[in-house]
Coordinates of C-alpha atoms in Angstrom, one line a residue:
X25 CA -18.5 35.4 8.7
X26 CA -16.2 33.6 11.3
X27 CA -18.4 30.1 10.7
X28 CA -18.1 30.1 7.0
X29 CA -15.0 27.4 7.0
X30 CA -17.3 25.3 9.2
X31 CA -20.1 25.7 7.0
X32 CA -17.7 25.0 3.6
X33 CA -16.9 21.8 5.6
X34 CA -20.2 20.7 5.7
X35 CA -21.2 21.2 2.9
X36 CA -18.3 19.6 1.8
X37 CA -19.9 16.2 3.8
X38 CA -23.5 17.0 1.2
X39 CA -21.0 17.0 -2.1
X40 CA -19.2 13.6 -0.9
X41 CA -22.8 11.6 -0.5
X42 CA -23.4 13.3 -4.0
X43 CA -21.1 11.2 -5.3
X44 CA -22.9 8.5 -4.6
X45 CA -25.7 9.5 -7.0
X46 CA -23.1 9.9 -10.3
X47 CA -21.3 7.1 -12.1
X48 CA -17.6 8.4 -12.2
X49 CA -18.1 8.7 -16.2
X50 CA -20.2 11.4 -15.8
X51 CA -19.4 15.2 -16.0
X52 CA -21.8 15.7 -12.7
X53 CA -19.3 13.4 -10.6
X54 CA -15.9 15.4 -11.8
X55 CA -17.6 18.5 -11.1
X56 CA -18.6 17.9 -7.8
X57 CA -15.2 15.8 -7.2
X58 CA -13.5 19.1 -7.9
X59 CA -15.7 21.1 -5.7
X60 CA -15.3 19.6 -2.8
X61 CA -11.7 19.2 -3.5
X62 CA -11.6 22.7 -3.6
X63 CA -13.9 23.4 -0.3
X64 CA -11.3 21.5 1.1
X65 CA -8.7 23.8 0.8
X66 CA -10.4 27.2 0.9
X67 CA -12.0 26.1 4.4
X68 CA -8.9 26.2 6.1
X69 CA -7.1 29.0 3.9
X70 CA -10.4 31.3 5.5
X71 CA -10.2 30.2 8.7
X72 CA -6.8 31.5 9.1
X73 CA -7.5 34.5 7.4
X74 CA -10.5 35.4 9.4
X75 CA -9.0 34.0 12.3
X76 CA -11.2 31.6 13.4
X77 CA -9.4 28.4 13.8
X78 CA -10.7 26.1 16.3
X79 CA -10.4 22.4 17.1
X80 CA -14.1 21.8 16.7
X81 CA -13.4 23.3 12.6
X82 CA -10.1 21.4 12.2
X83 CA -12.0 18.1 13.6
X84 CA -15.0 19.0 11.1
X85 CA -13.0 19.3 8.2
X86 CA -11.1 15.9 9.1
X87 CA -14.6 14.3 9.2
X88 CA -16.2 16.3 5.7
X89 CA -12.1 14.5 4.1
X90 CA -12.7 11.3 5.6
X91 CA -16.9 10.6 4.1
X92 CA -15.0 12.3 0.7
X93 CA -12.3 9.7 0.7
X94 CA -14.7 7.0 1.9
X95 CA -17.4 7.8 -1.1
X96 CA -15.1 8.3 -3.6
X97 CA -13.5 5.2 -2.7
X98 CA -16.5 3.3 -3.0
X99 CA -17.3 5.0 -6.3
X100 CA -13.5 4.9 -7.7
X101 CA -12.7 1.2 -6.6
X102 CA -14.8 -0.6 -8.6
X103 CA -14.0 1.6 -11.9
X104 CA -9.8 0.8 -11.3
X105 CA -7.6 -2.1 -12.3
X106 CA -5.0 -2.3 -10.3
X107 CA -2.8 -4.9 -9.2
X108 CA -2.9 -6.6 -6.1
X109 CA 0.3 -5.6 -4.8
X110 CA -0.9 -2.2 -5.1
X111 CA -4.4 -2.9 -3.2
X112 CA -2.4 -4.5 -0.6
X113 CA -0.2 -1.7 0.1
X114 CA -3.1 0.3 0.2
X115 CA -4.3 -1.9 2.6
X116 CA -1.5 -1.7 5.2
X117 CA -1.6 2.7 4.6
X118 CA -4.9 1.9 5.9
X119 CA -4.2 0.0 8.5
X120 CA -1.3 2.1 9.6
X121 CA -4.0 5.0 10.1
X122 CA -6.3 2.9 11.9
X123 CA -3.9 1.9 14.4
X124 CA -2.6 5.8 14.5
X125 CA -6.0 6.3 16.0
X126 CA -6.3 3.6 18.2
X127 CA -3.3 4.4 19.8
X128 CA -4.6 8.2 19.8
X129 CA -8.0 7.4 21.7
X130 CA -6.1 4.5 23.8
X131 CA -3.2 7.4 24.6
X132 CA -5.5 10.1 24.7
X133 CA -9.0 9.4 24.9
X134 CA -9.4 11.4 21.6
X135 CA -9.0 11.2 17.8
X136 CA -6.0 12.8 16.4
X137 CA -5.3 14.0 13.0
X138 CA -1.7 15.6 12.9
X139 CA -1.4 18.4 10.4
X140 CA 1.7 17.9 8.6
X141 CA 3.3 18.6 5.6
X142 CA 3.6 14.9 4.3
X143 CA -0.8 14.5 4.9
X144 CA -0.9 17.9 3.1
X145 CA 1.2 16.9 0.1
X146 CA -0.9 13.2 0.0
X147 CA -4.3 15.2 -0.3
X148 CA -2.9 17.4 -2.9
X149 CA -1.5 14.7 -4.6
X150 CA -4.9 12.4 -4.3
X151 CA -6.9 15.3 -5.2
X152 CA -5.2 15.9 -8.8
X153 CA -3.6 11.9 -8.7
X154 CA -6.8 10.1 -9.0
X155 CA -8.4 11.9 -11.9
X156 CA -5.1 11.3 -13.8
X157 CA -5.0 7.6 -12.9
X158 CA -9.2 7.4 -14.2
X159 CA -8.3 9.3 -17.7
X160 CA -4.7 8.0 -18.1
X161 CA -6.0 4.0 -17.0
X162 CA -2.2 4.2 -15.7
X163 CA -2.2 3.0 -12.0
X164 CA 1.5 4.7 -12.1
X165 CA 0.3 8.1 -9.9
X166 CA -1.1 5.6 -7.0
X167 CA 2.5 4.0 -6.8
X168 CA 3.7 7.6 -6.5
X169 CA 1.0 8.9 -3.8
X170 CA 1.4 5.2 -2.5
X171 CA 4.9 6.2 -1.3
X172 CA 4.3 9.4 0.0
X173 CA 1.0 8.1 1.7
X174 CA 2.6 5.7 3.4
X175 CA 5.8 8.1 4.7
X176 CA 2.8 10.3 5.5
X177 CA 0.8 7.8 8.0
X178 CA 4.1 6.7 9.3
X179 CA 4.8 9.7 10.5
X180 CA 1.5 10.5 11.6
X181 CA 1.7 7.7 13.9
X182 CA 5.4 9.4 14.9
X183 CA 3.8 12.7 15.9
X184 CA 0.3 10.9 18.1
X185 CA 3.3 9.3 20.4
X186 CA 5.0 11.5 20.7
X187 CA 2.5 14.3 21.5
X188 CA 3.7 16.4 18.6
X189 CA 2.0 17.8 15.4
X190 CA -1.4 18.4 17.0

């Protein structure tokens, strides 16, 4: 019982390189978009509950949201139309996390993925945001996650050094 979170979290890694096999107008990609969405947060919900949080699980689960994110990006970009200031500042959220974990293996020797509040609120907001921005064809709830992404990696960045948040 105390390595099902790990187990949700990878299978959570099998449902992202799914994705790869649906177009994103299909009923199979949504389904499976949601399910690991949800994995997502159940993992961690039962590894408090059945106390069994480690770093090796919190690491796992960092990895199973960074292949999601990276294979629905490759499946989402191509479907969206947004403008280029908005790829752009994508661009530099991205590049803020990259150098967060730079700085973490330079500082450290390690990756780092602070939990806080503002990544928490970006997932949840991704999670229900893109779906809304696919149906809607509004690119209006990426400006909104845009923000909060961005305060979110800033901060990150904050917390790595300054050895707080992890």
């Amino acid at each position: 019982m105390k390595s099902l979170p790990n187990a949700i979290s990878a299978l959570r890694f099998i449902g992202a390189v799914c994705l790869l096999f649906f177009g994103v107008e299909s009923c199979a990609f949504w389904v499976i978009y949601f399910a690991c969405g949800l994995s997502d947060m159940a993992d961690g919900y039962l590894a408090r509950k059945l106390e069994c949080e480690s770093k090796v699980g919190a690491l796992l689960d960092s990895l199973a949201d960074l292949v999601f994110v990276v294979c629905c990006c490759f499946m989402l970009i191509p479907a969206l139309a947004f403008p280029k200031w908005l790829w752009i500042w994508g661009g530099v959220i991205v590049a803020i996390k990259v150098i967060n974990q730079i700085s973490a293996l330079v500082m450290y020797k390690k990756c780092i993925f602070p939990y806080t509040i503002a990544n928490k609120v970006t997932g949840v907001l991704l999670f229900v945001g893109v779906p809304l921005t696919v149906f809607l064809e509004s690119f209006v709830p990426m400006v909104v996650i845009a923000g909060v992404a961005t305060f979110a990696a800033v901060q990150e960045g904050h917390y790595i050094r300054t050895e707080k948040g992890y």
